[in-house]
Coordinates of C-alpha atoms and ligand atoms in Angstrom, one line a residue:
M1 CA 38.9 -50.4 -25.8
S2 CA 40.8 -49.3 -22.8
N3 CA 41.7 -46.3 -21.6
E4 CA 43.8 -46.8 -19.1
G5 CA 46.1 -43.7 -18.1
R6 CA 43.3 -41.4 -18.8
T7 CA 43.2 -38.4 -16.8
R8 CA 40.3 -38.6 -14.5
L9 CA 37.9 -36.6 -15.5
N10 CA 37.5 -34.0 -12.4
Q11 CA 41.3 -33.6 -12.4
L12 CA 41.0 -32.1 -15.9
P13 CA 41.8 -28.6 -16.7
E14 CA 38.6 -28.2 -18.9
W15 CA 36.1 -29.6 -15.7
A16 CA 37.9 -27.1 -13.5
A17 CA 37.3 -24.2 -16.1
L18 CA 33.6 -25.4 -16.2
G19 CA 33.8 -25.0 -12.2
K20 CA 35.1 -21.6 -12.3
H21 CA 32.9 -20.8 -14.7
R22 CA 29.7 -22.0 -13.0
E23 CA 30.8 -19.7 -10.3
Q24 CA 31.0 -17.2 -12.0
L25 CA 27.5 -17.5 -13.4
G26 CA 26.1 -17.7 -10.1
D27 CA 22.5 -17.0 -10.0
T28 CA 22.2 -15.6 -13.2
H29 CA 18.6 -15.5 -14.1
L30 CA 17.4 -16.8 -18.1
R31 CA 15.2 -13.6 -17.6
E32 CA 18.7 -11.6 -17.7
L33 CA 20.4 -13.7 -20.4
F34 CA 17.4 -13.2 -22.9
A35 CA 17.3 -9.2 -21.9
A36 CA 21.2 -9.4 -22.5
D37 CA 20.7 -11.1 -25.9
P38 CA 17.5 -10.4 -27.9
A39 CA 18.3 -12.9 -30.7
R40 CA 19.1 -16.0 -28.0
G41 CA 15.8 -17.5 -28.4
T42 CA 16.3 -18.0 -32.7
G43 CA 20.2 -18.0 -31.9
F44 CA 20.3 -20.8 -29.4
T45 CA 18.8 -23.7 -32.0
L46 CA 19.3 -26.0 -33.9
R47 CA 18.1 -28.1 -36.9
V48 CA 18.5 -31.7 -37.6
G49 CA 16.6 -33.2 -40.2
D50 CA 12.7 -32.6 -39.4
L51 CA 13.6 -31.3 -35.9
Y52 CA 13.8 -28.2 -34.6
L53 CA 15.7 -27.9 -31.3
D54 CA 15.3 -25.1 -29.2
Y55 CA 17.8 -24.9 -26.6
S56 CA 17.5 -21.4 -25.7
K57 CA 15.9 -21.6 -22.1
N58 CA 18.8 -23.8 -20.7
L59 CA 21.3 -22.3 -18.3
V60 CA 24.0 -21.6 -20.1
T61 CA 25.5 -18.7 -22.2
D62 CA 28.1 -19.1 -25.3
E63 CA 30.9 -19.2 -22.9
T64 CA 29.4 -22.5 -21.2
L65 CA 29.0 -23.6 -24.6
A66 CA 32.5 -23.3 -25.7
L67 CA 33.6 -25.1 -22.6
L68 CA 31.4 -27.9 -22.5
R69 CA 32.6 -28.5 -26.1
E70 CA 36.2 -28.2 -24.7
L71 CA 35.4 -30.8 -22.4
A72 CA 34.3 -33.2 -25.3
A73 CA 37.5 -32.6 -26.7
A74 CA 39.6 -33.4 -23.8
T75 CA 37.3 -36.5 -23.2
G76 CA 37.8 -37.7 -26.7
V77 CA 34.2 -38.2 -27.5
A78 CA 34.9 -37.7 -31.0
E79 CA 37.5 -40.5 -31.0
L80 CA 35.0 -43.0 -29.5
R81 CA 31.9 -42.1 -31.8
D82 CA 34.4 -42.9 -34.6
A83 CA 35.4 -45.9 -33.2
M84 CA 31.7 -47.2 -32.2
F85 CA 31.1 -46.3 -36.1
R86 CA 34.2 -48.1 -37.4
G87 CA 33.0 -51.5 -35.0
D88 CA 35.6 -51.9 -32.6
K89 CA 34.8 -53.5 -29.9
I90 CA 34.2 -50.5 -27.5
N91 CA 31.9 -52.4 -25.2
N92 CA 35.1 -53.6 -23.0
T93 CA 33.8 -55.5 -20.4
E94 CA 32.0 -57.6 -22.5
H95 CA 34.6 -57.2 -25.6
R96 CA 32.2 -56.7 -28.0
A97 CA 31.6 -53.9 -30.8
V98 CA 28.3 -51.3 -30.4
L99 CA 26.9 -51.2 -33.7
H100 CA 23.4 -50.8 -33.6
T101 CA 24.5 -47.9 -36.4
A102 CA 24.5 -50.7 -38.6
L103 CA 21.1 -52.1 -38.4
R104 CA 19.7 -48.9 -40.3
A105 CA 22.9 -48.5 -42.5
P106 CA 22.0 -48.4 -46.2
R107 CA 21.9 -51.4 -48.8
G108 CA 25.4 -50.7 -50.3
A109 CA 27.0 -49.4 -47.0
V110 CA 30.4 -51.4 -45.8
V111 CA 30.5 -51.9 -41.9
E112 CA 32.9 -54.4 -40.6
V113 CA 32.9 -56.0 -37.4
D114 CA 36.6 -58.8 -37.0
G115 CA 36.9 -57.7 -40.9
V116 CA 33.5 -59.3 -42.7
D117 CA 30.9 -56.5 -43.6
V118 CA 28.1 -56.9 -41.5
V119 CA 25.4 -55.0 -43.6
P120 CA 24.5 -57.7 -46.1
E121 CA 24.0 -60.0 -43.3
V122 CA 21.7 -56.7 -41.7
H123 CA 19.5 -56.6 -44.8
A124 CA 18.7 -60.2 -45.6
V125 CA 17.6 -60.4 -42.0
L126 CA 15.3 -57.2 -42.8
D127 CA 14.2 -58.8 -46.4
K128 CA 13.4 -61.9 -44.2
M129 CA 11.3 -59.9 -41.7
A130 CA 9.5 -57.8 -44.7
A131 CA 8.4 -61.0 -46.7
F132 CA 7.2 -62.9 -43.4
A133 CA 5.5 -59.4 -42.6
D134 CA 4.1 -59.3 -46.0
R135 CA 2.6 -62.8 -45.6
V136 CA 1.0 -61.9 -42.1
R137 CA -0.6 -58.2 -43.4
A138 CA -1.9 -60.6 -46.4
G139 CA -3.6 -63.3 -44.5
E140 CA -1.4 -65.6 -46.0
W141 CA 0.3 -66.7 -43.1
T142 CA -2.4 -69.1 -41.8
G143 CA -2.2 -70.9 -38.3
H144 CA -2.4 -74.4 -37.2
T145 CA -6.4 -74.8 -38.5
G146 CA -5.6 -72.4 -41.4
K147 CA -7.0 -69.5 -39.9
P148 CA -5.2 -66.2 -40.9
I149 CA -3.3 -64.5 -38.6
K150 CA -5.3 -61.9 -36.8
N151 CA -3.5 -61.4 -33.2
V152 CA 0.4 -60.5 -32.8
V153 CA 1.9 -60.9 -29.4
N154 CA 5.0 -60.1 -28.3
I155 CA 6.6 -61.9 -25.8
G156 CA 10.0 -59.9 -24.2
I157 CA 11.1 -57.9 -21.8
G158 CA 13.5 -54.9 -21.4
G159 CA 14.8 -54.0 -24.7
S160 CA 13.3 -56.8 -26.2
D161 CA 9.8 -55.6 -25.5
L162 CA 10.2 -51.4 -24.8
G163 CA 11.2 -50.9 -28.1
P164 CA 8.6 -52.4 -30.2
A165 CA 5.9 -51.7 -27.5
M166 CA 6.6 -48.2 -27.5
A167 CA 6.8 -47.4 -31.4
Y168 CA 4.0 -49.4 -31.7
E169 CA 1.9 -46.9 -29.5
V170 CA 3.9 -44.0 -31.2
L171 CA 3.0 -45.4 -34.8
R172 CA -0.2 -46.2 -34.2
S173 CA -1.7 -44.0 -36.6
Y174 CA 0.2 -46.5 -39.6
T175 CA -1.0 -49.4 -37.9
R176 CA -2.8 -52.1 -39.5
R177 CA -6.3 -51.2 -37.0
D178 CA -7.7 -54.6 -38.2
L179 CA -5.4 -56.9 -36.5
T180 CA -4.3 -56.8 -33.0
F181 CA -1.2 -56.3 -30.9
R182 CA -0.3 -56.8 -27.6
F183 CA 3.0 -57.1 -25.7
V184 CA 4.0 -59.3 -22.7
S185 CA 6.9 -58.8 -20.9
N186 CA 5.9 -59.2 -17.0
V187 CA 6.5 -62.4 -15.4
D188 CA 3.3 -61.7 -13.5
G189 CA 0.7 -64.5 -15.1
A190 CA -1.6 -61.4 -15.1
D191 CA 0.1 -60.1 -18.2
L192 CA -0.4 -62.9 -20.4
H193 CA -3.7 -63.6 -19.0
E194 CA -4.7 -60.3 -19.6
A195 CA -3.4 -60.4 -23.1
V196 CA -4.8 -63.4 -24.6
R197 CA -8.1 -63.8 -22.7
D198 CA -9.9 -62.5 -25.5
L199 CA -7.7 -63.8 -28.3
D200 CA -8.6 -66.9 -30.4
P201 CA -5.5 -69.2 -30.3
A202 CA -6.3 -70.2 -34.0
E203 CA -5.6 -66.8 -35.3
T204 CA -2.9 -65.9 -32.8
L205 CA 0.9 -65.8 -33.5
F206 CA 3.3 -65.3 -30.6
I207 CA 6.6 -63.5 -31.3
V208 CA 9.5 -64.6 -28.5
A209 CA 11.8 -61.8 -28.6
S210 CA 15.0 -62.5 -26.6
K211 CA 18.5 -61.7 -27.6
T212 CA 19.9 -64.3 -25.2
F213 CA 16.8 -67.0 -25.2
T214 CA 18.2 -67.5 -21.7
T215 CA 15.5 -64.4 -19.9
I216 CA 13.6 -66.5 -17.6
E217 CA 10.4 -64.2 -17.7
T218 CA 10.3 -64.3 -21.3
I219 CA 11.1 -68.2 -21.3
T220 CA 8.1 -68.7 -18.3
N221 CA 5.7 -66.7 -20.6
A222 CA 6.7 -68.1 -23.7
T223 CA 6.3 -71.8 -22.4
S224 CA 2.9 -70.3 -20.6
A225 CA 1.6 -69.1 -24.1
R226 CA 2.4 -72.7 -25.7
D227 CA 0.6 -74.4 -23.3
W228 CA -2.4 -72.0 -23.6
L229 CA -2.2 -72.6 -27.3
L230 CA -1.9 -75.8 -27.6
A231 CA -5.0 -76.5 -24.8
G232 CA -6.9 -73.7 -26.9
L233 CA -6.5 -75.8 -30.2
G234 CA -6.7 -79.3 -28.9
A235 CA -3.5 -80.0 -30.7
G236 CA 0.2 -81.4 -30.1
Q237 CA 3.5 -80.0 -30.8
E238 CA 3.1 -79.9 -34.4
A239 CA 0.9 -76.6 -33.6
V240 CA 3.8 -74.6 -32.8
A241 CA 5.6 -73.5 -35.7
R242 CA 2.7 -71.9 -37.3
H243 CA 2.0 -69.7 -34.2
F244 CA 5.2 -69.4 -32.8
V245 CA 8.4 -67.5 -33.8
A246 CA 11.6 -66.4 -32.9
L247 CA 13.6 -63.0 -32.3
S248 CA 17.2 -64.1 -31.3
T249 CA 20.9 -64.5 -31.4
N250 CA 20.7 -68.0 -29.6
A251 CA 19.7 -70.7 -32.9
E252 CA 20.6 -73.6 -30.2
K253 CA 18.2 -72.3 -27.5
V254 CA 15.4 -71.5 -30.2
E255 CA 15.6 -75.0 -31.3
E256 CA 15.4 -76.3 -27.8
F257 CA 12.5 -74.4 -26.8
G258 CA 10.6 -76.0 -29.8
I259 CA 10.5 -73.2 -32.8
D260 CA 11.9 -73.8 -35.8
T261 CA 14.8 -72.2 -36.5
A262 CA 13.6 -71.4 -40.2
N263 CA 11.1 -69.3 -37.9
M264 CA 13.7 -67.5 -36.1
F265 CA 14.6 -64.2 -37.2
E266 CA 18.3 -63.2 -36.4
F267 CA 20.5 -60.3 -35.1
W268 CA 24.0 -60.3 -33.4
D269 CA 25.4 -59.7 -30.4
W270 CA 27.1 -56.3 -31.3
V271 CA 23.3 -55.3 -31.2
G272 CA 22.9 -54.3 -27.2
G273 CA 19.1 -55.2 -26.0
R274 CA 18.3 -51.6 -25.5
Y275 CA 19.4 -50.6 -28.5
S276 CA 17.7 -53.2 -30.6
Y277 CA 14.0 -52.3 -31.8
D278 CA 15.5 -51.6 -35.2
S279 CA 16.7 -55.4 -35.5
A280 CA 14.9 -58.3 -36.0
I281 CA 12.8 -57.4 -32.3
G282 CA 11.1 -55.0 -34.4
L283 CA 9.4 -57.8 -36.3
S284 CA 5.9 -57.0 -34.4
L285 CA 6.4 -53.2 -35.2
M286 CA 7.3 -54.3 -38.9
I287 CA 3.9 -56.3 -39.5
A288 CA 2.0 -53.5 -37.6
I289 CA 2.9 -50.4 -39.7
G290 CA 4.1 -52.5 -42.8
P291 CA 7.9 -52.7 -44.5
D292 CA 7.8 -49.4 -45.8
A293 CA 7.0 -47.0 -43.3
F294 CA 9.6 -49.7 -41.4
R295 CA 11.9 -48.9 -43.8
E296 CA 11.2 -44.7 -43.1
M297 CA 11.9 -45.2 -39.4
L298 CA 15.6 -46.3 -40.5
D299 CA 16.2 -44.0 -42.9
G300 CA 15.4 -41.4 -39.7
F301 CA 17.9 -43.0 -37.6
H302 CA 20.0 -43.2 -40.2
L303 CA 19.9 -39.2 -40.6
V304 CA 20.7 -38.5 -37.1
D305 CA 23.7 -41.3 -37.2
E306 CA 25.0 -39.4 -40.3
H307 CA 24.4 -35.8 -38.5
F308 CA 25.9 -37.2 -35.3
R309 CA 28.9 -38.6 -37.1
T310 CA 29.8 -35.4 -39.6
A311 CA 28.1 -32.7 -38.0
A312 CA 30.8 -29.7 -36.6
P313 CA 30.8 -29.7 -32.5
E314 CA 28.5 -26.4 -32.6
E315 CA 26.0 -28.0 -34.8
N316 CA 25.8 -31.7 -33.2
A317 CA 22.4 -32.4 -31.8
P318 CA 23.1 -35.3 -29.6
L319 CA 26.6 -33.8 -28.5
L320 CA 25.0 -30.8 -27.3
L321 CA 22.2 -32.6 -25.3
G322 CA 24.8 -34.8 -23.9
L323 CA 27.0 -31.9 -22.7
L324 CA 23.5 -29.9 -21.6
G325 CA 23.2 -33.0 -19.0
I326 CA 26.8 -33.4 -18.1
W327 CA 26.3 -29.6 -16.9
Y328 CA 23.3 -30.2 -15.0
G329 CA 24.6 -32.9 -13.4
A330 CA 28.1 -31.6 -12.2
F331 CA 27.8 -28.4 -11.9
H332 CA 23.7 -27.9 -11.0
D333 CA 23.2 -31.2 -8.7
A334 CA 20.7 -32.1 -10.9
Q335 CA 19.8 -35.9 -10.1
S336 CA 17.0 -36.3 -12.8
H337 CA 16.0 -35.5 -16.1
A338 CA 12.2 -35.4 -17.3
V339 CA 11.2 -36.2 -21.0
L340 CA 7.5 -34.6 -21.4
P341 CA 6.2 -35.3 -24.7
Y342 CA 3.0 -33.4 -25.6
S343 CA 1.4 -36.2 -27.8
H344 CA -0.7 -39.1 -26.3
Y345 CA 1.2 -41.8 -28.9
L346 CA 4.7 -41.0 -27.0
S347 CA 3.0 -42.3 -23.9
K348 CA 5.6 -44.9 -23.9
F349 CA 8.3 -42.8 -24.9
T350 CA 9.4 -41.8 -21.4
A351 CA 9.8 -45.7 -20.2
Y352 CA 11.6 -46.4 -23.1
L353 CA 14.1 -44.0 -22.7
Q354 CA 14.9 -45.3 -19.1
Q355 CA 16.2 -48.6 -20.2
L356 CA 18.1 -47.0 -23.2
D357 CA 19.8 -44.0 -20.5
M358 CA 19.4 -45.7 -16.9
E359 CA 20.4 -49.2 -18.0
S360 CA 23.8 -47.4 -20.5
N361 CA 24.6 -44.9 -17.9
G362 CA 23.9 -46.2 -14.2
K363 CA 27.4 -46.9 -13.7
S364 CA 30.0 -46.0 -10.9
V365 CA 33.2 -47.1 -12.1
T366 CA 35.1 -45.9 -15.0
R367 CA 36.0 -48.0 -18.1
D368 CA 39.1 -49.3 -16.5
G369 CA 37.4 -50.2 -13.2
Q370 CA 37.9 -47.4 -10.9
P371 CA 35.5 -45.4 -8.9
V372 CA 34.0 -42.4 -10.2
D373 CA 33.3 -39.4 -8.3
W374 CA 31.6 -37.6 -10.5
Q375 CA 27.9 -37.7 -11.3
T376 CA 26.7 -40.2 -14.0
G377 CA 23.4 -41.2 -15.2
P378 CA 20.3 -39.1 -14.2
V379 CA 17.0 -40.7 -13.3
V380 CA 14.7 -40.5 -16.4
W381 CA 11.2 -39.9 -15.7
G382 CA 8.3 -38.2 -17.5
T383 CA 4.8 -38.8 -19.1
P384 CA 2.8 -36.7 -21.5
G385 CA 2.8 -33.4 -20.8
T386 CA -0.4 -31.8 -20.4
N387 CA -1.5 -35.1 -17.8
G388 CA 1.8 -34.0 -15.7
Q389 CA 1.0 -30.3 -15.9
H390 CA -1.9 -31.9 -13.3
A391 CA 0.2 -34.2 -11.6
Y392 CA 3.9 -33.6 -10.9
Y393 CA 4.5 -30.2 -12.3
Q394 CA 3.5 -28.1 -9.3
L395 CA 7.1 -29.4 -7.9
I396 CA 8.9 -28.5 -11.3
H397 CA 7.9 -25.2 -10.6
Q398 CA 7.9 -24.5 -7.5
G399 CA 9.8 -27.1 -5.6
T400 CA 13.7 -27.1 -4.5
K401 CA 15.2 -29.7 -7.2
V402 CA 17.0 -28.5 -10.2
I403 CA 14.6 -30.6 -13.2
P404 CA 16.0 -29.9 -16.3
A405 CA 13.7 -31.3 -19.0
D406 CA 12.8 -31.7 -22.9
F407 CA 9.8 -31.1 -23.9
I408 CA 8.6 -32.9 -27.2
G409 CA 5.8 -31.4 -29.4
F410 CA 4.4 -31.8 -32.9
A411 CA 2.9 -28.8 -35.4
R412 CA 0.1 -31.2 -36.8
P413 CA -1.6 -33.9 -35.1
V414 CA -1.4 -37.2 -36.7
A415 CA -3.3 -37.9 -40.3
D416 CA -6.1 -40.1 -39.2
L417 CA -7.3 -38.2 -36.5
P418 CA -10.9 -37.1 -36.8
A419 CA -11.6 -33.4 -38.1
G420 CA -13.4 -32.4 -34.8
L421 CA -10.2 -33.4 -32.8
V422 CA -8.2 -32.1 -34.7
A423 CA -8.8 -28.4 -33.4
Q424 CA -7.8 -29.6 -29.9
H425 CA -4.3 -29.9 -31.2
D426 CA -3.9 -26.0 -30.7
L427 CA -4.8 -26.4 -27.3
L428 CA -2.2 -28.8 -26.1
M429 CA 0.7 -27.0 -28.1
A430 CA -0.7 -24.1 -26.5
N431 CA 0.2 -25.3 -23.2
F432 CA 3.7 -27.1 -24.5
F433 CA 4.6 -23.5 -24.8
A434 CA 3.4 -21.6 -22.0
Q435 CA 5.0 -24.4 -20.0
T436 CA 8.4 -24.0 -21.1
Q437 CA 8.0 -20.4 -20.8
A438 CA 6.5 -20.5 -17.3
L439 CA 9.5 -22.6 -16.4
A440 CA 12.5 -20.2 -17.7
F441 CA 10.6 -16.6 -17.1
G442 CA 8.7 -17.5 -13.9
K443 CA 6.6 -14.8 -12.1
T444 CA 8.0 -12.2 -9.9
P445 CA 7.0 -10.8 -6.6
E446 CA 6.2 -7.6 -7.8
E447 CA 4.3 -8.7 -10.9
V448 CA 2.4 -11.0 -8.5
R449 CA 1.8 -7.8 -6.5
A450 CA 0.6 -6.0 -9.8
E451 CA -2.2 -8.2 -9.8
G452 CA -3.3 -6.9 -6.7
V453 CA -2.5 -10.5 -4.5
P454 CA -2.7 -9.9 -0.7
E455 CA 0.6 -10.0 -0.1
E456 CA 0.7 -13.0 2.4
L457 CA 0.1 -14.9 -1.0
V458 CA 2.7 -13.2 -3.0
P459 CA 5.3 -15.9 -1.8
H460 CA 3.3 -18.6 -2.8
K461 CA 1.7 -17.1 -5.8
T462 CA 5.5 -16.3 -7.1
F463 CA 7.7 -18.7 -9.4
Q464 CA 11.2 -18.4 -9.1
G465 CA 11.3 -19.7 -12.7
N466 CA 14.8 -20.3 -14.5
H467 CA 14.1 -24.0 -14.7
P468 CA 15.9 -25.1 -17.8
T469 CA 14.0 -26.5 -20.6
T470 CA 15.0 -28.1 -24.3
T471 CA 12.2 -28.0 -27.1
I472 CA 11.9 -30.2 -29.7
L473 CA 9.8 -29.8 -31.9
A474 CA 8.8 -31.6 -35.4
D475 CA 6.5 -31.1 -38.2
A476 CA 4.6 -34.4 -37.5
L477 CA 4.7 -37.4 -36.0
T478 CA 6.0 -39.6 -39.0
P479 CA 7.9 -43.1 -39.1
S480 CA 11.3 -41.1 -39.6
V481 CA 10.6 -38.7 -37.2
L482 CA 10.4 -41.3 -34.8
G483 CA 13.8 -42.8 -35.9
Q484 CA 15.3 -39.5 -35.4
L485 CA 14.6 -38.9 -31.7
V486 CA 15.5 -42.1 -30.9
A487 CA 18.6 -42.2 -32.7
L488 CA 19.0 -38.6 -30.9
Y489 CA 18.8 -39.7 -27.6
E490 CA 20.8 -42.9 -28.4
H491 CA 23.8 -40.6 -29.1
K492 CA 23.3 -38.4 -26.4
V493 CA 23.7 -41.3 -23.9
F494 CA 26.6 -42.0 -25.9
V495 CA 28.1 -38.7 -25.3
Q496 CA 27.5 -38.8 -21.9
G497 CA 28.9 -42.4 -21.3
A498 CA 32.0 -41.3 -23.1
V499 CA 32.8 -37.9 -21.2
W500 CA 31.9 -39.6 -17.7
N501 CA 34.3 -42.6 -19.1
I502 CA 31.9 -45.3 -18.4
D503 CA 30.9 -48.3 -20.6
S504 CA 27.5 -47.5 -21.5
F505 CA 27.0 -50.8 -23.4
D506 CA 27.1 -53.4 -20.7
Q507 CA 24.6 -54.0 -17.6
W508 CA 26.3 -56.1 -14.8
G509 CA 23.7 -54.3 -12.7
V510 CA 20.5 -56.1 -13.6
E511 CA 22.9 -59.7 -12.8
L512 CA 22.6 -59.9 -9.3
G513 CA 18.6 -59.8 -8.5
K514 CA 18.7 -62.6 -11.0
V515 CA 20.8 -64.9 -9.4
L516 CA 19.1 -64.4 -5.5
A517 CA 15.5 -64.9 -7.1
K518 CA 16.5 -68.2 -8.1
R519 CA 17.8 -68.9 -5.1
I520 CA 14.9 -67.9 -3.3
E521 CA 12.5 -69.2 -5.8
P522 CA 13.0 -72.7 -4.0
V523 CA 12.6 -71.4 -0.6
L524 CA 9.4 -69.9 -1.9
T525 CA 7.7 -73.0 -3.3
E526 CA 9.8 -76.0 -0.7
G527 CA 10.2 -73.8 2.0
E528 CA 13.6 -75.1 2.4
G529 CA 17.0 -72.7 2.5
G530 CA 15.5 -69.9 4.7
E531 CA 18.1 -69.9 6.9
R532 CA 20.5 -68.9 4.6
L533 CA 18.6 -65.8 4.0
D534 CA 19.5 -62.2 5.9
S535 CA 16.7 -61.6 9.3
S536 CA 14.8 -59.2 7.1
T537 CA 14.5 -61.4 3.7
A538 CA 13.9 -64.7 5.6
G539 CA 11.3 -62.8 7.4
L540 CA 9.7 -61.9 4.3
V541 CA 9.5 -65.0 3.1
A542 CA 8.3 -66.9 6.0
A543 CA 4.8 -64.1 5.8
Y544 CA 4.5 -65.0 2.2
R545 CA 4.5 -68.9 3.0
S546 CA 2.3 -68.4 5.9
L547 CA 0.4 -66.2 3.4
R548 CA -0.5 -68.7 1.1
G549 CA -0.8 -71.3 3.9
R550 CA 2.4 -73.4 2.9
D551 CA 3.6 -73.4 6.6
Ligands
LIG1 O1 16.5 -59.8 -24.9 P1 16.7 -60.4 -23.8 O2 18.4 -61.3 -24.0 O3 15.8 -61.7 -23.3 O4 17.3 -59.4 -22.5 C1 16.3 -58.2 -22.0 C2 16.6 -57.5 -21.2 O5 17.3 -58.2 -20.0 C3 18.7 -57.1 -19.7 O6 19.5 -57.9 -20.5 C4 18.8 -56.8 -18.6 O7 17.6 -56.4 -18.0 C5 18.4 -56.2 -20.7 O8 19.5 -55.3 -21.3 C6 17.6 -56.7 -22.2 O9 17.4 -55.9 -23.1

């Protein structure tokens, strides 16, 4: 889907109107916006499925939102969205459809790629995954020596790791606590070593997750895992079949590696790596939480897909979140976006969003290859909130940067939290609410003085406030809520890519480093070819070789 001839974003009248509006708003403070509209705190909210979204503490007025929606209309967000759901090849540099939404379509829905309905295939793989997961969970899938599987090690990287690893943490309270799950991604041998050192190979299943099955980190780790297994069992290649399964789009490479393709769970080139954990890539998660909870998660995704597809612009949560990000990047010069969950279980959520957002929208040319001269994707960062409060929140409160932040919290702690610890939840959530309040309203010099603070300390104890936040509150962290949250962010990223007119579904930016690493490896090991390197890299490589005693 090309869009040649489209007016450049920053030449649209809608863009100019936003610029003018920004000038008019000037330094208008959230304190003023709230004072002017007593209903703002309840009016600037949305409900989507189980998510309650409060966007009132953003630096926007009704007019800002209307202008942003006009920008979305002028840039064809809805048309591109419909093209995505329809299965058009909107990933134009790779000529691929973008259909992660089909992964969570209910049985019986129809989604066509090149005239073929893909939903039956999706459900056939989900059924195969469920049958396998049930066998492992029931102790019926045995290893080479006949022992049931007790340990599951997912080997993958990027989208083939971050999704299942994140979701496993998020849904810990739903997992089989008697089974061990580990996630290996780093080509640093320490990752695999630490993951398997206390495991019995006879009880260990490796899930090799790779869309392409050519990713060097994953194939290297999988090869080492196979060596560890066979050495531990004292067995030959015949032991591999009971201990290795593959998740991939590439049957040929899976077979080449020595994994029986009967033990391969397929997905398709229309699933981007960072959009894939609800495909076969989620097998480790499905074993951990069971097929029913996995289905609930998919239904959560689907609920937000349908919301995004059908909700009016004024009520469309992904559209709103996407447009707010565009507003801050373009008109407030925000360089980053913080995601701050108030749940220990969401400790890997922001790391997951980093790939989703930054690999999707870290682009600087438009869909037809022209350089952009507007901000694209922000730096996404953050860790669970209360820990952040004692680390980097100082900078958010009193530093010089504009850092829009999403606060994510839950009304109820997870169901299996011991009664003695449940009481701590109110304290956690008191912090959650207090922080967005402090960020928005701050503390004026007058308020500080009224506390009797010595004059020389007043500037230090003043909080300027006016720091934008969006609060996402849900009842509890269930599989469905996780699906809803991930889909919300997926579509937010989509909206931004559509407005910025970039291809959010390719990732050419990861290629160069891979090629150079391949070239440098023989220089490290054999010492040949160093003269072709630049002087800095050549010096570093020489130092490395010398430290390793190779020269
Ligand atoms: O699943 P694969 O093919 O091993 O790729 C892993 C990751 O590598 C990338 O292609 C680049 O980092 C990601 O998009 C992808 O999620």
